[in-house]
Short mmCIF file of C-alpha atoms and ligand atoms in Angstrom, two decimals:
data_model
loop_
_atom_site.label_atom_id
_atom_site.label_comp_id
_atom_site.label_asym_id
_atom_site.label_seq_id
_atom_site.Cartn_x
_atom_site.Cartn_y
_atom_site.Cartn_z
CA UNK A 1007 -13.52 0.28 15.22
CA UNK A 1008 -11.11 -0.19 12.61
CA UNK A 1009 -13.42 -3.03 10.91
CA UNK A 1010 -12.44 -3.92 7.33
CA UNK A 1011 -15.09 -5.15 4.91
CA UNK A 1012 -14.70 -5.93 1.18
CA UNK A 1013 -17.66 -7.12 -0.92
CA UNK A 1014 -18.64 -6.23 -4.47
CA UNK A 1015 -20.90 -4.01 -2.85
CA UNK A 1016 -19.37 -2.51 0.24
CA UNK A 1017 -15.49 -1.37 0.70
CA UNK A 1018 -14.89 -0.13 4.68
CA UNK A 1019 -12.08 0.46 6.66
CA UNK A 1020 -8.28 0.77 5.76
CA UNK A 1021 -7.55 -2.07 3.63
CA UNK A 1022 -4.61 -4.08 4.17
CA UNK A 1023 -3.94 -6.04 1.02
CA UNK A 1024 -1.69 -8.45 1.92
CA UNK A 1025 -4.35 -9.67 4.49
CA UNK A 1026 -6.77 -9.67 1.87
CA UNK A 1027 -4.56 -12.13 -0.24
CA UNK A 1028 -5.13 -14.51 2.69
CA UNK A 1029 -8.39 -13.94 3.64
CA UNK A 1030 -9.67 -14.64 -0.24
CA UNK A 1031 -7.15 -17.52 -0.58
CA UNK A 1032 -5.43 -15.63 -3.87
CA UNK A 1033 -1.78 -15.50 -4.88
CA UNK A 1034 0.42 -12.40 -4.72
CA UNK A 1035 1.41 -10.78 -7.80
CA UNK A 1036 5.32 -11.55 -7.38
CA UNK A 1037 8.57 -11.42 -9.51
CA UNK A 1038 8.39 -14.69 -10.96
CA UNK A 1039 5.15 -13.88 -12.44
CA UNK A 1040 6.27 -10.33 -13.46
CA UNK A 1041 9.56 -11.82 -15.36
CA UNK A 1042 7.11 -14.47 -17.12
CA UNK A 1043 4.54 -11.43 -18.24
CA UNK A 1044 7.72 -9.40 -19.41
CA UNK A 1045 8.40 -12.57 -21.55
CA UNK A 1046 5.54 -12.14 -23.79
CA UNK A 1047 4.88 -8.36 -23.39
CA UNK A 1048 8.28 -7.25 -23.66
CA UNK A 1049 7.55 -4.65 -21.03
CA UNK A 1050 5.78 -4.17 -17.83
CA UNK A 1051 2.70 -1.97 -17.48
CA UNK A 1052 3.53 0.75 -14.44
CA UNK A 1053 0.43 -0.80 -12.86
CA UNK A 1054 2.56 -4.11 -12.57
CA UNK A 1055 5.66 -2.85 -11.78
CA UNK A 1056 4.13 -0.85 -8.50
CA UNK A 1057 2.02 -3.79 -7.74
CA UNK A 1058 -1.35 -1.84 -8.33
CA UNK A 1059 -1.96 -5.46 -9.58
CA UNK A 1060 -1.29 -7.29 -6.64
CA UNK A 1061 -3.24 -10.33 -6.42
CA UNK A 1062 -4.25 -13.23 -8.75
CA UNK A 1063 -5.44 -16.37 -9.77
CA UNK A 1064 -4.26 -19.09 -11.89
CA UNK A 1065 -1.93 -16.53 -14.03
CA UNK A 1066 0.68 -19.42 -14.46
CA UNK A 1067 -1.92 -21.61 -15.55
CA UNK A 1068 -3.43 -19.17 -18.32
CA UNK A 1069 0.62 -18.41 -19.20
CA UNK A 1070 0.96 -22.38 -19.62
CA UNK A 1071 -1.91 -22.22 -22.17
CA UNK A 1072 -0.69 -19.64 -24.25
CA UNK A 1073 2.74 -21.18 -24.20
CA UNK A 1074 1.00 -24.00 -25.94
CA UNK A 1075 -0.85 -21.71 -28.25
CA UNK A 1076 -4.10 -21.73 -26.65
CA UNK A 1077 -5.07 -17.75 -26.92
CA UNK A 1078 -6.78 -16.35 -23.71
CA UNK A 1079 -10.04 -14.04 -24.18
CA UNK A 1080 -9.98 -10.94 -21.57
CA UNK A 1081 -13.33 -10.56 -19.59
CA UNK A 1082 -14.09 -7.27 -17.83
CA UNK A 1083 -17.14 -5.19 -16.67
CA UNK A 1084 -18.65 -2.15 -15.57
CA UNK A 1085 -21.80 -1.98 -13.26
CA UNK A 1086 -23.65 1.41 -14.40
CA UNK A 1087 -24.08 2.75 -10.85
CA UNK A 1088 -23.72 6.65 -11.73
CA UNK A 1089 -21.00 8.79 -13.65
CA UNK A 1090 -17.69 7.08 -14.05
CA UNK A 1091 -14.66 8.13 -11.87
CA UNK A 1092 -11.29 7.70 -12.07
CA UNK A 1093 -11.25 4.51 -9.70
CA UNK A 1094 -13.25 2.89 -12.16
CA UNK A 1095 -10.78 3.17 -14.90
CA UNK A 1096 -7.61 1.57 -13.17
CA UNK A 1097 -8.58 -2.11 -14.42
CA UNK A 1098 -9.78 -0.70 -17.72
CA UNK A 1099 -6.52 1.20 -18.73
CA UNK A 1100 -4.57 -2.06 -17.44
CA UNK A 1101 -7.10 -4.18 -19.41
CA UNK A 1102 -6.53 -2.20 -22.72
CA UNK A 1103 -2.91 -2.95 -22.22
CA UNK A 1104 -3.55 -6.59 -21.85
CA UNK A 1105 -5.55 -6.69 -25.01
CA UNK A 1106 -2.94 -4.96 -27.04
CA UNK A 1107 0.32 -6.84 -25.64
CA UNK A 1108 -1.51 -10.11 -26.20
CA UNK A 1109 -3.74 -9.12 -29.05
CA UNK A 1110 -6.52 -10.44 -27.19
CA UNK A 1111 -10.56 -10.58 -27.80
CA UNK A 1112 -12.18 -8.41 -25.12
CA UNK A 1113 -15.63 -9.54 -23.56
CA UNK A 1114 -16.92 -6.04 -21.68
CA UNK A 1115 -20.20 -6.86 -19.50
CA UNK A 1116 -22.30 -4.08 -18.47
CA UNK A 1117 -24.60 -4.77 -15.82
CA UNK A 1118 -27.73 -2.63 -15.49
CA UNK A 1119 -29.67 -5.71 -13.93
CA UNK A 1120 -27.40 -5.80 -10.94
CA UNK A 1121 -27.32 -1.74 -10.60
CA UNK A 1122 -30.90 -2.11 -10.80
CA UNK A 1123 -31.33 -4.79 -8.29
CA UNK A 1124 -28.92 -3.18 -5.86
CA UNK A 1125 -29.90 0.52 -6.11
CA UNK A 1126 -30.74 1.95 -2.76
CA UNK A 1127 -32.96 4.55 -4.49
CA UNK A 1128 -36.21 3.42 -4.39
CA UNK A 1129 -37.67 5.11 -7.49
CA UNK A 1130 -34.64 4.48 -9.90
CA UNK A 1131 -36.36 2.34 -12.56
CA UNK A 1132 -34.33 0.01 -14.95
CA UNK A 1133 -34.78 2.33 -17.76
CA UNK A 1134 -32.72 4.91 -15.67
CA UNK A 1135 -30.07 2.11 -15.18
CA UNK A 1136 -30.03 1.38 -18.70
CA UNK A 1137 -29.73 4.78 -19.67
CA UNK A 1138 -26.60 5.09 -17.52
CA UNK A 1139 -24.85 1.95 -18.94
CA UNK A 1140 -25.36 3.77 -22.25
CA UNK A 1141 -23.72 6.80 -21.31
CA UNK A 1142 -20.94 4.81 -19.31
CA UNK A 1143 -20.23 3.06 -22.42
CA UNK A 1144 -19.08 6.16 -24.05
CA UNK A 1145 -16.58 6.57 -21.32
CA UNK A 1146 -15.58 2.93 -21.82
CA UNK A 1147 -15.32 3.27 -25.77
CA UNK A 1148 -13.28 6.55 -25.69
CA UNK A 1149 -10.70 4.44 -23.45
CA UNK A 1150 -9.34 3.00 -26.74
CA UNK A 1151 -10.26 -0.90 -26.67
CA UNK A 1152 -9.62 -2.71 -30.40
CA UNK A 1153 -13.26 -2.33 -32.03
CA UNK A 1154 -12.98 -5.80 -34.17
CA UNK A 1155 -11.55 -7.32 -31.23
CA UNK A 1156 -14.16 -6.12 -28.53
CA UNK A 1157 -17.31 -7.06 -27.57
CA UNK A 1158 -19.49 -4.82 -25.14
CA UNK A 1159 -23.01 -6.04 -24.21
CA UNK A 1160 -25.36 -4.66 -21.47
CA UNK A 1161 -27.05 -7.44 -19.51
CA UNK A 1162 -30.68 -6.47 -20.38
CA UNK A 1163 -29.95 -6.05 -24.17
CA UNK A 1164 -28.06 -9.42 -24.36
CA UNK A 1165 -30.21 -11.14 -22.28
CA UNK A 1166 -31.34 -14.29 -24.59
CA UNK A 1167 -27.58 -15.15 -24.72
CA UNK A 1168 -26.78 -14.37 -21.41
CA UNK A 1169 -29.90 -16.02 -19.77
CA UNK A 1170 -29.75 -19.15 -21.04
CA UNK A 1171 -26.17 -19.90 -19.70
CA UNK A 1172 -26.96 -17.99 -16.26
CA UNK A 1173 -29.86 -20.45 -15.22
CA UNK A 1174 -27.16 -23.28 -15.68
CA UNK A 1175 -25.05 -21.67 -13.39
CA UNK A 1176 -27.75 -20.78 -11.21
CA UNK A 1177 -28.49 -24.55 -10.85
CA UNK A 1178 -25.45 -25.24 -9.06
CA UNK A 1179 -25.32 -22.41 -6.76
CA UNK A 1180 -27.85 -22.65 -3.40
CA UNK A 1181 -29.03 -19.86 -1.65
CA UNK A 1182 -26.59 -20.62 1.39
CA UNK A 1183 -23.54 -20.29 -0.79
CA UNK A 1184 -24.79 -17.08 -2.29
CA UNK A 1185 -25.52 -15.73 1.65
CA UNK A 1186 -22.18 -16.93 2.91
CA UNK A 1187 -20.40 -15.39 0.11
CA UNK A 1188 -21.97 -12.24 -0.29
CA UNK A 1189 -23.39 -11.61 3.22
CA UNK A 1190 -27.01 -11.79 2.00
CA UNK A 1191 -30.28 -11.99 4.13
CA UNK A 1192 -33.79 -13.52 4.17
CA UNK A 1193 -34.74 -9.96 3.40
CA UNK A 1194 -32.28 -9.48 0.39
CA UNK A 1195 -34.35 -9.63 -2.83
CA UNK A 1196 -34.29 -12.87 -5.03
CA UNK A 1197 -32.78 -11.00 -8.08
CA UNK A 1198 -29.77 -9.95 -5.71
CA UNK A 1199 -29.29 -13.63 -4.97
CA UNK A 1200 -29.54 -14.80 -8.73
CA UNK A 1201 -27.49 -11.89 -10.11
CA UNK A 1202 -24.13 -13.37 -9.73
CA UNK A 1203 -25.21 -16.06 -11.95
CA UNK A 1204 -25.27 -13.52 -14.71
CA UNK A 1205 -21.52 -12.06 -13.56
CA UNK A 1206 -20.30 -15.61 -14.02
CA UNK A 1207 -21.89 -16.18 -18.04
CA UNK A 1208 -18.86 -13.93 -19.62
CA UNK A 1209 -16.24 -16.23 -17.98
CA UNK A 1210 -17.88 -19.44 -20.09
CA UNK A 1211 -19.26 -17.38 -23.57
CA UNK A 1212 -15.70 -17.65 -25.21
CA UNK A 1213 -15.63 -21.47 -24.64
CA UNK A 1214 -19.37 -21.80 -25.61
CA UNK A 1215 -19.31 -19.36 -28.64
CA UNK A 1216 -15.92 -20.79 -29.90
CA UNK A 1217 -16.91 -24.15 -29.35
CA UNK A 1218 -13.51 -25.07 -28.21
CA UNK A 1219 -11.90 -24.64 -24.77
CA UNK A 1220 -11.01 -21.61 -24.20
CA UNK A 1221 -8.92 -19.89 -21.45
CA UNK A 1222 -10.46 -16.41 -19.95
CA UNK A 1223 -8.57 -13.74 -18.08
CA UNK A 1224 -10.58 -11.50 -15.71
CA UNK A 1225 -8.90 -8.39 -14.67
CA UNK A 1226 -10.69 -6.42 -12.04
CA UNK A 1227 -10.89 -4.50 -8.83
CA UNK A 1228 -10.21 -7.27 -5.73
CA UNK A 1229 -13.70 -6.35 -4.58
CA UNK A 1230 -14.93 -8.57 -7.52
CA UNK A 1231 -13.21 -11.45 -6.38
CA UNK A 1232 -15.95 -13.13 -4.61
CA UNK A 1233 -18.36 -13.58 -7.72
CA UNK A 1234 -15.28 -15.17 -9.70
CA UNK A 1235 -14.97 -17.84 -6.88
CA UNK A 1236 -18.34 -18.84 -7.35
CA UNK A 1237 -17.71 -18.87 -11.28
CA UNK A 1238 -14.69 -21.26 -10.91
CA UNK A 1239 -16.37 -23.51 -9.01
CA UNK A 1240 -19.13 -23.87 -11.05
CA UNK A 1241 -16.99 -23.69 -13.98
CA UNK A 1242 -15.82 -27.39 -13.23
CA UNK A 1243 -19.36 -28.57 -12.85
CA UNK A 1244 -20.33 -27.17 -16.30
CA UNK A 1245 -16.91 -28.34 -17.92
CA UNK A 1246 -15.54 -24.98 -18.47
CA UNK A 1247 -11.98 -24.28 -17.77
CA UNK A 1248 -11.81 -21.93 -14.44
CA UNK A 1249 -10.93 -18.15 -15.45
CA UNK A 1250 -7.78 -16.79 -14.38
CA UNK A 1251 -8.24 -13.29 -12.70
CA UNK A 1252 -5.51 -10.46 -11.76
CA UNK A 1253 -6.71 -8.04 -9.32
CA UNK A 1254 -6.04 -4.45 -8.26
CA UNK A 1255 -5.97 -2.25 -4.99
CA UNK A 1256 -8.62 0.70 -5.07
CA UNK A 1257 -8.17 4.25 -5.89
CA UNK A 1258 -8.47 6.11 -2.30
CA UNK A 1259 -11.23 8.83 -1.75
CA UNK A 1260 -9.74 12.14 -1.63
CA UNK A 1261 -10.51 12.89 1.98
CA UNK A 1262 -10.08 9.44 3.58
CA UNK A 1263 -8.34 6.50 1.79
CA UNK A 1264 -10.37 3.25 1.40
CA UNK A 1265 -12.17 3.43 -1.78
CA UNK A 1266 -13.44 6.36 -4.03
CA UNK A 1267 -17.03 6.07 -4.18
CA UNK A 1268 -19.71 8.01 -6.39
CA UNK A 1269 -21.75 8.13 -3.32
CA UNK A 1270 -19.05 10.90 -1.76
CA UNK A 1271 -18.75 13.59 -4.74
CA UNK A 1272 -16.40 15.45 -2.64
CA UNK A 1273 -13.96 12.79 -2.48
CA UNK A 1274 -14.09 11.61 -6.01
CA UNK A 1275 -12.97 12.77 -9.24
CA UNK A 1276 -15.37 12.14 -12.08
CA UNK A 1277 -14.45 11.75 -15.81
CA UNK A 1278 -16.71 14.69 -16.41
CA UNK A 1279 -15.47 16.66 -13.92
CA UNK A 1280 -14.21 20.69 -15.31
CA UNK A 1281 -10.44 21.70 -14.85
CA UNK A 1282 -11.82 23.94 -12.10
CA UNK A 1283 -13.74 21.26 -10.29
CA UNK A 1284 -10.49 19.21 -10.17
CA UNK A 1285 -8.42 21.88 -9.09
CA UNK A 1286 -10.58 22.81 -6.27
CA UNK A 1287 -11.39 18.98 -5.00
CA UNK A 1288 -7.63 18.60 -5.14
CA UNK A 1289 -6.42 21.46 -3.45
CA UNK A 1290 -9.38 21.47 -0.71
CA UNK A 1291 -10.08 17.76 -0.17
CA UNK A 1292 -7.28 15.80 -0.92
CA UNK A 1293 -5.72 14.14 2.21
CA UNK A 1294 -2.14 15.80 2.37
CA UNK A 1295 1.05 14.20 4.01
CA UNK A 1296 2.32 17.42 4.68
CA UNK A 1297 3.21 19.41 7.81
CA UNK A 1298 1.24 21.70 9.92
CA UNK A 1299 3.50 25.02 8.58
CA UNK A 1300 5.99 25.40 5.99
CA UNK A 1301 9.15 25.61 8.47
CA UNK A 1302 8.01 22.01 9.68
CA UNK A 1303 7.75 20.48 6.12
CA UNK A 1304 10.89 21.97 5.02
CA UNK A 1305 12.71 20.56 8.25
CA UNK A 1306 10.89 17.29 8.63
CA UNK A 1307 9.59 16.60 5.00
CA UNK A 1308 6.24 15.16 4.07
CA UNK A 1309 4.74 11.61 4.09
CA UNK A 1310 4.09 10.80 0.46
CA UNK A 1311 3.03 7.21 1.36
CA UNK A 1312 -0.13 8.75 3.06
CA UNK A 1313 -0.54 11.65 0.74
CA UNK A 1314 -3.62 10.96 -1.56
CA UNK A 1315 -2.07 13.37 -4.32
CA UNK A 1316 1.14 11.29 -4.41
CA UNK A 1317 -1.13 7.82 -4.48
CA UNK A 1318 -2.70 9.37 -7.57
CA UNK A 1319 0.14 9.85 -9.48
CA UNK A 1320 1.34 6.47 -8.39
CA UNK A 1321 -1.62 4.57 -9.14
CA UNK A 1322 -2.38 6.30 -12.29
CA UNK A 1323 -1.31 9.41 -13.80
CA UNK A 1324 2.52 9.18 -13.33
CA UNK A 1325 3.72 6.19 -15.69
CA UNK A 1326 7.52 7.39 -15.74
CA UNK A 1327 9.23 5.78 -12.79
CA UNK A 1328 11.91 8.33 -12.56
CA UNK A 1329 9.64 10.94 -12.29
CA UNK A 1330 7.66 9.56 -9.76
CA UNK A 1331 10.82 8.77 -7.72
CA UNK A 1332 12.13 12.60 -8.02
CA UNK A 1333 8.56 13.77 -6.44
CA UNK A 1334 8.87 11.22 -3.68
CA UNK A 1335 12.17 12.08 -2.76
CA UNK A 1336 11.57 15.94 -2.70
CA UNK A 1337 8.21 15.39 -0.71
CA UNK A 1338 10.06 13.39 1.46
CA UNK A 1339 13.04 15.48 2.17
CA UNK A 1340 10.62 18.60 2.36
CA UNK A 1341 12.50 20.26 -0.99
CA UNK A 1342 8.52 19.85 -2.10
CA UNK A 1343 5.66 21.62 -0.54
CA UNK A 1344 1.77 20.11 -0.50
CA UNK A 1345 0.83 23.07 -2.47
CA UNK A 1346 3.54 21.81 -5.26
CA UNK A 1347 2.68 18.29 -5.21
CA UNK A 1348 -0.91 18.95 -5.49
CA UNK A 1349 -0.38 21.28 -8.62
CA UNK A 1350 1.43 18.51 -10.12
CA UNK A 1351 -1.49 16.18 -9.46
CA UNK A 1352 -3.94 18.70 -10.69
CA UNK A 1353 -2.39 19.38 -14.14
CA UNK A 1354 -1.81 15.53 -14.80
CA UNK A 1355 -5.45 14.97 -14.19
CA UNK A 1356 -6.76 17.77 -16.23
CA UNK A 1357 -4.54 16.68 -18.94
CA UNK A 1358 -6.00 13.11 -18.93
CA UNK A 1359 -9.74 14.45 -18.73
CA UNK A 1360 -9.13 16.85 -21.59
CA UNK A 1361 -8.15 14.02 -24.07
CA UNK A 1362 -10.62 11.72 -22.55
CA UNK A 1363 -13.69 14.13 -22.72
CA UNK A 1364 -12.94 14.67 -26.67
CA UNK A 1365 -12.88 10.77 -26.97
CA UNK A 1366 -15.82 10.49 -25.28
CA UNK A 1367 -17.61 12.84 -27.80
CA UNK A 1368 -15.93 11.03 -30.62
CA UNK A 1369 -17.25 7.72 -29.02
CA UNK A 1370 -20.75 8.57 -30.02
CA UNK A 1371 -19.64 7.63 -33.71
CA UNK A 1372 -18.66 4.34 -33.06
CA UNK A 1373 -20.82 2.75 -30.62
CA UNK A 1374 -21.70 0.26 -33.20
CA UNK A 1375 -18.44 -1.13 -33.81
CA UNK A 1376 -18.66 -2.22 -30.40
CA UNK A 1377 -21.96 -2.67 -28.88
CA UNK A 1378 -23.77 -6.16 -29.46
CA UNK A 1379 -26.92 -7.18 -28.56
CA UNK A 1380 -29.59 -10.07 -29.38
N1 LIG B 2210 -20.30 -6.05 -10.59
C1 LIG B 2210 -19.46 -5.21 -11.46
C2 LIG B 2210 -19.37 -3.72 -10.85
O1 LIG B 2210 -20.28 -3.50 -9.99
C3 LIG B 2210 -19.70 -5.22 -12.95
C4 LIG B 2210 -18.76 -6.41 -13.61
C5 LIG B 2210 -19.51 -7.64 -14.53
C6 LIG B 2210 -17.15 -6.84 -13.71
N2 LIG B 2210 -18.58 -8.32 -14.74
C7 LIG B 2210 -17.37 -7.99 -14.33
C8 LIG B 2210 -16.27 -6.29 -13.21
C9 LIG B 2210 -16.03 -8.42 -15.03
C10 LIG B 2210 -15.04 -6.76 -13.49
C11 LIG B 2210 -15.04 -7.82 -14.34
O2 LIG B 2210 -18.72 -3.34 -11.09
#
């Protein structure tokens, strides 16, 4: 059965993103919105041009406020469930661009509490997850956010501030709403039911900490939208502005599409992978849109739209539209073979990872420019 399921903790099936817009009740990122964004940024990030960010809530309101001189704060986050992979950084690369173009402050939440509460590994302790949070922190810093404009916090280490606000959210959230939104059952642990309150708080913190109505923009993968539907409902009840959001698609798993996932290491490119691991995974695992024989491929051409290596180039690793188009055309016509396409993809990924891993090392010296606690 081709069941599609998208919740913050589970993504299954081949996702139809247009259908998701209807199901979630969000708006499509269309050319009118893109033109409006371009007016302020001077150019469009390739993830916008290619509709990798395809859905949003209230972007027009956010830009209305921006026009009036009411600058927005960006809020995003990371759930430290393990080593980070290339799928996790799609929203973060875009967030960095937004921060630069709008000279915006960034609040970055790392939810060690969440990943502890939702962990399926019975003996994983909160200390284990907290350690992962500190390790992921290095990858996050390595992406290049502005130190003076970025606050990163780990939930259990910023708990005094967060908890005080989270209980206000929780007071307005019933079990039946949480159940309907996330599919909890009577067997779900009560921490899971409470957790979404913690993820709402950073959407309100700018207004609380600045003492004035401050718009917030949340760039995130679309599976996080259920949390922020609740956040937006409760915002009105607590007297805060509803956060705007802009949603990305998922990076497909190498073997099967859907969503790249830490739990399937053969289908995933981790930020810590070596050049050899990347080469082997792409060559052996990445689903190909090529034909069975070279002769057939030359004659009939390949299918870039279902080829995972091509999709990785499109979504994250080849920002140049002209270069991407040429690869698309050559592959489709049969001029380029699958092995050649994979080779381009491997080189691009390895060039990115080499730099990233250097920056990750350097990040160890600047933790204190970013991490806050209370
Ligand atoms: N729940 C998210 C995850 O599992 C982490 C997160 C917290 C987040 N706050 C966020 C993601 C805001 C995007 C935006 O990855």
